Coordinates of C-alpha atoms in Angstrom, one line a residue:
M1 CA 110.9 89.6 83.0
L2 CA 111.5 89.8 87.2
S3 CA 111.1 86.7 89.3
I4 CA 109.5 86.6 92.0
E5 CA 112.8 87.9 94.9
Q6 CA 112.9 90.0 92.2
I7 CA 109.9 91.4 92.4
I8 CA 109.6 91.3 96.6
F9 CA 112.4 93.3 96.1
L10 CA 111.5 96.2 94.2
T11 CA 107.9 96.4 96.3
F12 CA 110.0 96.5 99.8
F13 CA 112.6 99.2 98.1
L14 CA 110.2 100.9 97.2
L15 CA 108.4 101.3 100.2
S16 CA 111.9 101.8 102.3
I17 CA 112.3 104.6 100.3
G18 CA 108.6 106.6 99.6
F19 CA 108.1 107.7 102.7
P20 CA 111.6 109.1 103.7
V21 CA 111.4 110.4 100.4
A22 CA 107.1 111.8 101.3
H23 CA 109.2 113.4 104.8
C24 CA 111.9 114.8 103.4
I25 CA 110.4 117.3 101.2
H26 CA 106.9 118.0 103.8
C27 CA 109.3 118.4 106.4
L28 CA 110.9 121.8 104.3
P29 CA 109.1 125.3 105.7
L30 CA 107.3 125.7 102.7
Y31 CA 104.9 123.6 104.2
K32 CA 104.2 124.8 107.7
K33 CA 101.8 125.5 108.8
R34 CA 100.5 128.7 110.1
S35 CA 100.1 127.8 114.0
E36 CA 103.5 125.8 114.3
R37 CA 106.3 128.0 114.8
V38 CA 105.1 129.6 118.6
F39 CA 107.6 131.9 120.2
H40 CA 107.9 133.2 122.9
K41 CA 105.4 135.5 123.4
D42 CA 104.0 137.5 126.0
A43 CA 100.4 135.0 127.3
K44 CA 98.5 134.5 130.5
E45 CA 100.9 132.1 132.4
K46 CA 99.0 128.6 132.8
G47 CA 99.9 126.0 136.1
I48 CA 101.9 123.3 134.3
S49 CA 102.6 120.5 136.3
I50 CA 106.5 118.8 135.6
I51 CA 106.7 115.1 136.3
V52 CA 110.6 113.6 137.0
P53 CA 109.2 109.8 138.1
C54 CA 113.2 108.4 138.7
Y55 CA 114.6 105.0 139.3
N56 CA 117.9 105.1 140.3
E57 CA 119.6 108.2 138.7
E58 CA 121.9 109.4 142.1
G59 CA 124.1 110.3 139.0
I60 CA 122.6 112.8 137.2
I61 CA 120.2 113.8 139.1
N62 CA 122.2 116.5 140.5
T63 CA 121.7 117.3 136.9
S64 CA 118.1 117.8 136.9
I65 CA 117.0 119.5 140.1
K66 CA 119.7 122.2 139.1
S67 CA 117.7 122.7 135.0
M68 CA 114.1 122.7 137.5
T69 CA 115.1 125.1 139.8
D70 CA 116.5 127.5 136.9
I71 CA 113.4 127.5 135.4
K72 CA 112.1 131.2 134.0
Y73 CA 107.9 130.0 134.6
S74 CA 106.1 131.3 137.6
K75 CA 104.0 128.6 137.3
A76 CA 105.2 125.9 137.4
E77 CA 104.8 122.8 139.7
V78 CA 107.8 119.9 139.5
I79 CA 107.3 116.6 140.8
Y80 CA 109.8 113.8 141.3
I81 CA 108.7 110.8 141.8
N82 CA 111.3 108.5 143.5
D83 CA 110.4 104.7 142.7
G84 CA 111.0 102.9 144.9
S85 CA 115.1 103.6 144.1
T86 CA 118.3 101.3 145.2
D87 CA 121.0 104.0 145.2
L88 CA 120.8 107.5 146.5
T89 CA 118.8 109.0 144.1
I90 CA 116.1 110.1 148.1
D91 CA 119.3 111.4 149.9
R92 CA 120.9 113.3 147.4
L93 CA 116.1 114.9 146.4
H94 CA 117.1 115.4 150.3
K95 CA 120.2 117.0 150.4
E96 CA 120.2 119.6 147.8
L97 CA 116.8 120.4 148.1
L98 CA 116.2 120.4 151.9
L99 CA 112.8 118.4 151.5
R100 CA 109.8 118.5 155.1
P101 CA 107.4 115.4 154.6
V102 CA 104.0 117.4 153.7
Q103 CA 100.2 115.9 153.2
K104 CA 98.7 116.1 149.6
P105 CA 95.4 114.3 149.2
T106 CA 95.7 112.9 146.0
N107 CA 92.7 112.6 143.4
H108 CA 92.5 108.9 143.7
K109 CA 92.4 108.5 139.4
L110 CA 94.9 106.4 138.5
D111 CA 96.1 103.3 140.2
F112 CA 99.9 103.0 141.2
K113 CA 102.0 101.7 144.2
K114 CA 101.6 102.5 148.0
V115 CA 103.4 105.9 148.0
F116 CA 105.8 106.6 151.6
Q117 CA 105.4 109.9 151.9
L118 CA 105.9 113.1 150.1
Y119 CA 108.5 116.2 150.7
Q120 CA 108.1 119.5 149.8
S121 CA 111.0 121.6 149.5
S122 CA 112.2 123.4 151.9
R123 CA 114.2 125.8 148.9
Y124 CA 112.0 125.9 146.4
P125 CA 108.9 125.8 147.9
N126 CA 107.0 124.2 144.5
I127 CA 109.0 121.4 143.8
L128 CA 107.5 118.0 145.2
V129 CA 109.3 114.6 146.3
A130 CA 107.1 111.6 146.6
D131 CA 108.9 108.2 147.8
K132 CA 106.7 105.2 147.1
I133 CA 107.4 101.4 146.7
N134 CA 108.8 100.8 143.2
G135 CA 106.5 100.0 140.5
G136 CA 108.3 101.1 137.1
K137 CA 108.2 103.7 134.8
A138 CA 104.3 104.1 133.8
D139 CA 103.5 103.6 137.7
A140 CA 105.2 106.1 138.7
L141 CA 103.7 108.2 136.1
N142 CA 100.6 107.5 136.9
A143 CA 101.5 108.1 141.1
G144 CA 102.3 112.4 140.0
I145 CA 99.3 112.6 137.3
D146 CA 97.9 112.2 140.9
F147 CA 99.8 114.6 142.3
A148 CA 100.0 116.5 139.9
S149 CA 98.6 120.2 141.0
H150 CA 97.6 122.3 137.4
D151 CA 95.2 121.5 134.1
I152 CA 99.0 120.7 131.5
V153 CA 101.3 117.9 132.8
I154 CA 105.0 117.5 131.4
T155 CA 106.6 114.0 131.6
L156 CA 110.6 114.7 131.4
D157 CA 113.1 111.7 132.3
A158 CA 115.6 112.0 134.9
D159 CA 118.2 112.5 132.6
T160 CA 116.1 115.7 130.5
I161 CA 117.1 119.2 130.7
L162 CA 114.7 122.2 129.2
T163 CA 115.6 125.3 128.0
D164 CA 114.5 128.8 129.0
D165 CA 112.1 129.4 126.3
A166 CA 109.9 125.4 126.3
L167 CA 107.4 126.2 129.2
H168 CA 106.7 129.6 127.4
I169 CA 106.3 127.5 123.7
I170 CA 104.3 125.3 125.3
N171 CA 102.0 128.0 127.2
R172 CA 101.5 129.4 124.1
T173 CA 100.6 126.1 121.9
F174 CA 97.7 125.1 125.0
E175 CA 96.0 128.5 124.3
N176 CA 94.5 126.3 121.2
E177 CA 91.8 124.2 122.9
K178 CA 92.1 121.6 120.3
V179 CA 95.6 120.6 120.9
V180 CA 95.8 118.2 123.6
A181 CA 99.4 116.0 123.9
A182 CA 102.7 117.5 121.5
G183 CA 106.5 116.4 122.0
G184 CA 109.2 119.2 122.4
M185 CA 112.3 118.9 120.4
A186 CA 115.1 116.4 121.6
H187 CA 118.8 117.3 121.4
V188 CA 121.8 115.1 122.6
L189 CA 122.9 116.4 126.7
Q190 CA 126.7 115.1 125.7
T191 CA 126.4 117.9 122.8
K192 CA 125.1 121.4 124.8
N193 CA 127.2 123.8 124.7
N194 CA 127.8 126.7 127.4
G195 CA 125.2 129.1 124.8
E196 CA 122.3 127.2 123.6
S197 CA 121.4 127.2 120.5
K198 CA 125.5 125.7 119.8
L199 CA 125.8 122.0 119.0
S200 CA 129.1 120.0 119.9
L201 CA 130.1 116.9 118.2
L202 CA 134.0 117.2 119.0
K203 CA 133.2 116.5 122.7
T204 CA 131.4 113.7 121.9
N205 CA 132.3 109.8 120.3
L206 CA 131.6 108.8 117.6
L207 CA 129.0 106.1 118.3
V208 CA 127.5 109.9 120.0
R209 CA 127.5 112.2 117.3
A210 CA 125.8 109.5 115.2
Q211 CA 122.3 109.5 117.6
A212 CA 122.9 113.4 117.5
L213 CA 122.6 112.8 113.8
D214 CA 119.8 110.5 114.2
F215 CA 118.0 112.7 116.5
L216 CA 117.7 115.9 114.3
K217 CA 116.3 113.0 111.4
S218 CA 113.9 111.7 113.6
F219 CA 112.2 115.0 115.1
Y220 CA 113.1 117.7 112.2
I221 CA 112.1 115.7 109.6
K222 CA 110.1 112.5 111.0
K223 CA 107.6 113.6 113.1
L224 CA 107.9 116.9 111.8
S225 CA 106.4 115.5 109.0
L226 CA 104.2 113.4 110.8
S227 CA 102.7 115.7 112.6
R228 CA 102.1 117.9 109.5
F229 CA 99.8 114.4 108.4
N230 CA 97.8 114.8 111.7
G231 CA 100.4 110.9 111.8
L232 CA 101.9 111.5 115.0
S233 CA 102.3 107.8 116.5
I234 CA 105.2 108.3 119.5
I235 CA 105.1 111.3 121.8
S236 CA 108.8 111.1 123.1
G237 CA 108.8 109.7 127.1
V238 CA 111.8 112.1 126.8
F239 CA 109.2 115.0 126.5
G240 CA 106.2 115.0 126.5
I241 CA 103.8 117.0 127.3
F242 CA 99.4 116.0 128.0
R243 CA 96.0 117.2 128.9
R244 CA 95.3 116.0 132.4
D245 CA 91.8 115.6 131.9
V246 CA 93.3 114.1 128.5
L247 CA 95.6 112.0 130.7
I248 CA 93.3 110.7 133.3
E249 CA 89.8 109.6 130.8
V250 CA 92.2 107.1 129.0
G251 CA 93.6 105.8 132.1
G252 CA 97.2 106.6 132.6
Y253 CA 100.2 104.2 131.9
R254 CA 100.0 100.9 131.0
S255 CA 102.4 99.1 132.4
T256 CA 104.3 97.7 129.3
I257 CA 107.8 97.5 127.7
G258 CA 107.2 101.0 126.0
E259 CA 105.0 103.8 127.5
D260 CA 105.7 106.1 125.3
I261 CA 104.5 104.6 122.1
D262 CA 102.4 103.0 124.7
I263 CA 100.1 106.5 125.5
T264 CA 99.8 108.5 123.0
L265 CA 98.0 106.0 120.8
N266 CA 95.9 104.8 124.0
I267 CA 95.7 108.8 122.7
Q268 CA 94.7 108.8 119.4
Q269 CA 92.6 105.7 119.7
Y270 CA 90.8 108.4 122.2
L271 CA 90.6 111.5 119.8
L272 CA 89.1 108.9 116.6
D273 CA 86.1 110.3 117.0
K274 CA 86.8 114.2 118.3
K275 CA 87.9 115.9 115.0
D276 CA 88.8 118.9 115.9
K277 CA 91.3 117.9 118.4
K278 CA 94.8 116.9 117.5
V279 CA 98.4 116.3 118.8
V280 CA 101.3 117.5 117.5
F281 CA 105.3 117.9 117.5
L282 CA 106.9 121.2 118.3
P283 CA 110.3 122.0 117.1
D284 CA 110.2 125.3 118.9
A285 CA 109.7 123.1 122.5
V286 CA 113.4 122.3 123.1
C287 CA 115.2 119.6 125.6
Y288 CA 118.6 118.2 126.6
T289 CA 118.6 114.2 127.7
E290 CA 121.2 112.3 127.9
L291 CA 121.9 109.4 124.4
P292 CA 123.9 105.7 125.6
E293 CA 128.0 106.2 125.0
T294 CA 128.7 102.5 124.0
F295 CA 127.6 100.2 121.7
R296 CA 126.3 97.4 124.1
D297 CA 123.6 100.1 125.6
L298 CA 122.8 102.1 121.9
F299 CA 121.7 98.7 121.5
K300 CA 120.1 97.4 124.8
Q301 CA 118.1 101.2 124.1
R302 CA 117.0 100.2 120.3
V303 CA 116.3 96.7 120.2
R304 CA 114.7 97.7 124.0
W305 CA 112.3 100.1 121.5
Q306 CA 111.9 98.5 118.9
K307 CA 110.4 95.6 121.4
A308 CA 107.4 98.5 122.0
F309 CA 106.5 98.8 118.7
V310 CA 105.7 95.1 118.3
D311 CA 104.0 95.6 121.5
C312 CA 102.1 98.2 120.3
F313 CA 101.2 96.4 117.0
F314 CA 99.5 93.5 119.2
Y315 CA 98.0 95.8 121.3
Y316 CA 96.4 98.8 119.4
K317 CA 95.2 96.0 116.4
S318 CA 91.7 97.5 117.0
F319 CA 93.0 100.5 116.1
L320 CA 95.7 100.2 113.8
G321 CA 93.4 98.0 111.3
L322 CA 89.8 100.6 111.8
R323 CA 90.1 102.5 108.2
F324 CA 93.3 102.9 108.2
F325 CA 93.2 104.5 104.7
K326 CA 91.4 107.1 106.0
N327 CA 93.7 107.4 109.7
P328 CA 96.6 108.7 109.2
V329 CA 97.8 107.8 112.3
A330 CA 96.4 103.6 112.0
F331 CA 98.3 104.2 107.5
F332 CA 102.0 105.3 108.6
Y333 CA 102.1 102.5 111.5
L334 CA 101.4 100.3 108.8
F335 CA 102.9 100.7 106.0
E336 CA 105.6 102.8 107.2
G337 CA 106.8 101.6 110.0
F338 CA 105.6 97.9 109.5
L339 CA 105.9 96.9 106.3
G340 CA 108.3 99.1 105.1
G341 CA 110.4 98.9 108.7
T342 CA 110.3 96.2 110.8
L343 CA 108.6 93.8 108.0
G344 CA 111.0 95.1 105.1
V345 CA 114.3 94.4 106.8
Y346 CA 113.2 91.1 107.4
I347 CA 112.8 91.3 103.6
M348 CA 115.1 92.2 102.6
T349 CA 118.2 90.8 104.7
G350 CA 116.2 87.1 103.7
L351 CA 117.1 88.0 100.1
F352 CA 120.0 89.1 100.6
I353 CA 121.0 85.9 102.1
E354 CA 119.2 83.9 99.7
G355 CA 120.9 85.4 97.1
L356 CA 124.6 84.5 98.0
F357 CA 123.2 81.2 98.6
S358 CA 121.2 80.5 95.6
G359 CA 122.7 82.6 93.3
I360 CA 118.8 83.7 92.6
S361 CA 120.5 87.0 90.5
L362 CA 120.1 89.9 93.0
F363 CA 123.5 91.4 92.5
E364 CA 122.2 94.1 90.1
F365 CA 119.2 95.3 92.2
F366 CA 122.0 95.6 95.0
L367 CA 124.4 97.6 94.1
V368 CA 121.1 100.2 93.6
F369 CA 120.4 99.6 96.1
I370 CA 123.6 99.8 98.4
A371 CA 124.2 102.6 95.1
Y372 CA 120.7 104.3 96.9
I373 CA 122.1 104.2 100.5
F374 CA 124.3 106.2 100.3
I375 CA 123.3 109.3 98.0
Y376 CA 120.0 109.4 100.3
G377 CA 121.7 109.3 103.4
Y378 CA 123.8 111.7 102.7
I379 CA 120.9 113.9 101.6
Y380 CA 118.8 112.8 104.1
N381 CA 121.1 114.2 107.0
W382 CA 122.0 117.0 105.2
I383 CA 118.9 117.7 105.1
A384 CA 118.4 117.6 108.9
V385 CA 121.2 119.6 110.1
E386 CA 119.9 121.9 107.6
M387 CA 116.4 122.1 109.7
G388 CA 118.7 122.2 112.5
E389 CA 120.1 125.1 111.6
Y390 CA 116.1 126.7 110.4
Y391 CA 115.0 126.1 113.6
G392 CA 118.2 127.7 116.0
Y393 CA 120.4 125.0 116.2
D394 CA 123.6 124.0 114.5
F395 CA 126.6 123.1 114.5
Q396 CA 129.7 124.7 115.5
E397 CA 132.4 125.7 112.4
E398 CA 135.2 123.7 113.8
D399 CA 132.3 121.0 113.7
T400 CA 133.0 120.3 110.1
K401 CA 135.4 117.7 109.6
A402 CA 133.7 115.4 112.3
L403 CA 129.9 115.9 110.8
L404 CA 131.5 114.3 108.1
T405 CA 133.7 112.0 109.3
T406 CA 129.5 110.9 111.5
I407 CA 127.6 111.0 108.0
I408 CA 130.2 108.5 106.7
F409 CA 129.5 106.4 109.7
D410 CA 126.1 106.6 109.9
I411 CA 125.1 105.6 106.5
Y412 CA 128.2 101.8 106.6
I413 CA 127.9 101.9 110.0
F414 CA 125.0 102.9 112.5
R415 CA 122.1 102.4 109.8
F416 CA 123.2 98.6 110.6
I417 CA 123.3 98.2 114.2
I418 CA 120.1 99.8 113.9
I419 CA 118.3 97.4 111.8
F420 CA 120.4 94.4 114.1
S421 CA 118.2 95.9 116.7
I422 CA 115.6 95.5 114.6
L423 CA 115.8 91.4 113.7
Y424 CA 116.6 90.9 117.4
G425 CA 114.6 92.6 118.9
S426 CA 111.3 91.8 117.3
I427 CA 112.1 87.7 117.6
S428 CA 112.6 88.6 121.7
Y429 CA 109.4 90.4 121.5
F430 CA 108.1 86.9 121.2
F431 CA 111.3 85.2 124.6
N432 CA 111.8 88.2 126.1
R433 CA 109.0 91.0 127.2
K434 CA 109.1 92.6 130.1
N435 CA 112.5 92.5 130.3
W436 CA 113.0 96.2 130.2
N437 CA 117.1 97.0 129.2
K438 CA 117.8 100.2 131.9
V439 CA 120.5 101.3 130.3
A440 CA 123.8 102.8 132.4
R441 CA 124.1 106.9 133.4
T442 CA 127.3 108.0 132.4
G443 CA 127.1 109.7 136.1
R444 CA 128.4 113.5 134.4
E445 CA 126.9 116.5 135.7
Y446 CA 126.4 119.0 132.9
L447 CA 127.3 122.5 134.1
S448 CA 127.0 125.5 132.5
E449 CA 130.9 127.6 133.0
E450 CA 129.1 129.6 135.6
D451 CA 128.2 127.3 138.0
K452 CA 131.7 124.6 137.6
T453 CA 132.6 128.5 139.1
A454 CA 130.5 128.8 141.5
A455 CA 130.8 125.8 142.7

């Protein structure tokens, strides 16, 4: 006869393995939708506005500018929003872009802090810079949306660069009027090689390698599967694509700890009774973004992500509790994210501690759990790597040893860092929910060999 503790353990254990196994199966090419993969083909180019909010980005802004000026898409508009930076961000923008003041009326569709001056680049007329009072990332994004000239809006972090085909793939995808928002694939900037489709682990530290694998799992397995279930609850702030009219219709970005998950849930709530509209993931629209290189910065980032999850859990409780068995977004958010994720971490940790001090017979169960972590962890990572290769992004042959080491590190150390960040982030939300915990940039410029030679 099983004890109540053993029953609880088994319940949350099954929750913790059921969803990942489902995603591992559902992400496979066997289940891909006919319209899912979009390649660069000739099509009439739609206007696209790229919004890049900046706050104290002097270390990375040159890399961003180089990426934006390399874009080969005739109808791309780039808008940098300098959100009251206290460093040399605006000076670097002036120097690299040769800015001159211009007048452009806003649409006054969204609220945001005062803009001191709007500039246009003398070198690249399609690039604008808005210099404004600090109001936070959501406020900066709202300003960018209001200044945007085009119907499709891309939001990028300042440390994010796009691949050559990304805008063309977005252009083709948004020919489908049913698509109102999309998320692109994000790879780790520190692993980027000169050849765009090759990733390298050798020039990064073990922590960055683990995050590179984590991104492969998060995007190529989980997001791809959720997109097929029509259950995406987050479009990463690193690389999001939206129809501008929908952003305005939902009131733009809310000032919160996690603007990306918030805007996605807001749009999904807006689409609840619009069955012909959808939010999708685009595995072939690729960007690279810089990730934390220290344990301190990683922990700060993951704590912020967890705070954002908890914040949206309470803010959208009515939407999430409405028809959750018929609403894939609510179903996965509640059962996978909250029950299997946040609450499950607390329950499993509590049972483990109780078992240590009270002698409850959970030893055999925890042995099974540890064995599962190893076997499942290896298989999950292997599928993620194979999925990356399927979509054209694989590691170099000399990375084999580093890849194996990283998988071991991921299973036995990195996973528990994430668990601790969930525990800490969930509690700290109730005491310090406003702290942004901005992650420090490396200050490194990412240039190709051609750029280095030219420099």
